[in-house]
C-alpha angles and dihedrals in degrees: 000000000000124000097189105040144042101259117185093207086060092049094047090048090062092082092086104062089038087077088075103047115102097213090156111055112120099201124116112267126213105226116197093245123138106270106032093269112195125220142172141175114255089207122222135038108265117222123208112254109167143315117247134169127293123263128181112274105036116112118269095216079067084064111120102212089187099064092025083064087042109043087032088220115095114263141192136199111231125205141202127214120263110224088215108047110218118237121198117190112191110193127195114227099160122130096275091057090057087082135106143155110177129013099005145324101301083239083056090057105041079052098056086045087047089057095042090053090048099054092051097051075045089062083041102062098244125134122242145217138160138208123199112201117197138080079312099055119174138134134200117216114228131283139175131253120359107332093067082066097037082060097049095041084064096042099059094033078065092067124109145199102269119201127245104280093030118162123238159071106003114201098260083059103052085051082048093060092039089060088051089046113037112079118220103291101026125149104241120203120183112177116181139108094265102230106148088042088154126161099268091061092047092050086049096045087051088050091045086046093063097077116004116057116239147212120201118206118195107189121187146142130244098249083061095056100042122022120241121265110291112283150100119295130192109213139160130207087207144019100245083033129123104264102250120200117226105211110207100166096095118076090217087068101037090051090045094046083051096040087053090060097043094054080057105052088040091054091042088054095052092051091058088049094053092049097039091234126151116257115232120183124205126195129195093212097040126080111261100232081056092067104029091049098046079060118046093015117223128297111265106252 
């Protein structure tokens, strides 16, 4: 397996270890965020049916506010159930995600955990579809079976490594497209670093929460978590760029270049919380059925 680049041999290997990943569970799992967040599946995609009037009981987040002005009497949109759930798995491959200091590049990684995840709403019998947001920005709808994978599988071994600067899809704007993609009751998978976590992608996430479940996967490495040993280190921002020198002697330094990471993470968490999604945590040094498992358990066998 490569550490440094997208390989379609390694995503397909991921089937094996799909077997044991319990993606369609509908109990309610325990994440490890702060604060003992719950969070549970709610199981298959929802299609619109009909609005009808509005009786005590249903949910106020089913009103539809567009025909409730225009008729003047309350209204909600009913659903019925979808006999195949949508997941969407949108997957960061902008230049920050091509790093890595240990295992593998943190884009290498949230690829290998797209495609495990694939291949078990695959043995679910979800259909699947992918989005990779970046200067290479495409997306594959759902599809059943395996070709929904197999598409995906392609889509995301087309990434490359994009240098610092690079245009594209934002992460706002990634959320954005989601919200116009995943059909009411969608299973909803963003996996990325989060670093551009700014206050226009959490408003969207909360919207695309409303009616579709999410996963939040935070992938990072561990240079990124805790700073090296105190020292002087040579360093570029680009190829043709000046060589810069990153001072961590100080503990001033080494405690701003943690604290950085852990307002991310932090940001990143709340988030999750606001938008009652599951937490998911990726790490570049540690082995990918690890993370992913200490999240959703094994499948009951």
């Amino acid at each position: 397996m490569a550490a440094h680049r997208i390989e379609v041999a390694d995503l397909l290997d991921q089937r094996r270890t799909a077997t044991a990943l319990d993606l369609s569970s509908r109990r309610r799992v325990l994440t490890d965020l702060s604060g003992t967040h719950i969070s549970g599946f709610r199981g298959r995609g929802m299609e619109f049916e009909e609005h009808r009037a509005y009786v005590a009981g249903d949910e106020i987040r089913s009103i539809d506010w567009r025909v409730t002005a225009r008729t003047g009497q309350t209204h909600v949109r009913s659903y019925r159930e979808e006999r195949e759930r949508p997941v969407i798995i949108a997957v960061d491959v902008r230049a920050p995600m091509w790093f890595g200091s240990q295992g593998c590049f943190k884009a290498v990684l949230a690829a290998r955990a797209a495609a495990l995840i694939a291949w078990a709403a695959c043995g679910n019998g979800d259909r699947v579809g992918g989005l990779r947001f970046g200067a290479s920005h495409a997306e594959s709808r759902p599809a059943g079976g395996r070709r929904g994978v197999l598409r995906l599988i392609q889509l995301l071994s087309e990434a490359r490594a994009e240098p610092p600067g690079s245009a594209g899809l934002g992460l706002q704007d990634a959320v954005e497209e989601l919200r116009q993609i995943a059909r009411p009751g969608a299973l909803v998978v963003v996996l990325s670093d989060f670093h551009d976590l700014d206050p226009a992608a959490q408003r969207g996430l909360r919207l695309l929460s409303r009616h579709c479940e999410l996963i939040f996967g935070l992938v990072s490495d561990p240079l990124e978590r805790h700073p090296p040993p105190p020292g002087l280190y040579p360093g570029k921002t680009r190829s043709t760029g000046p060589v810069l020198q990153f001072n961590t002697r100080p503990d001033a330094a080494r405690q701003h270049w943690q604290a950085q990471f852990q307002a991310r993470e932090q940001q990143a968490q709340q988030t999750a919380i606001a938008c009652r999604a599951h937490w998911l945590t990726l790490q570049t040094d540690e082995a990918l059925a690890d993370g992913i498992g200490r999240s959703f358990g094994s499948r009951k066998r």
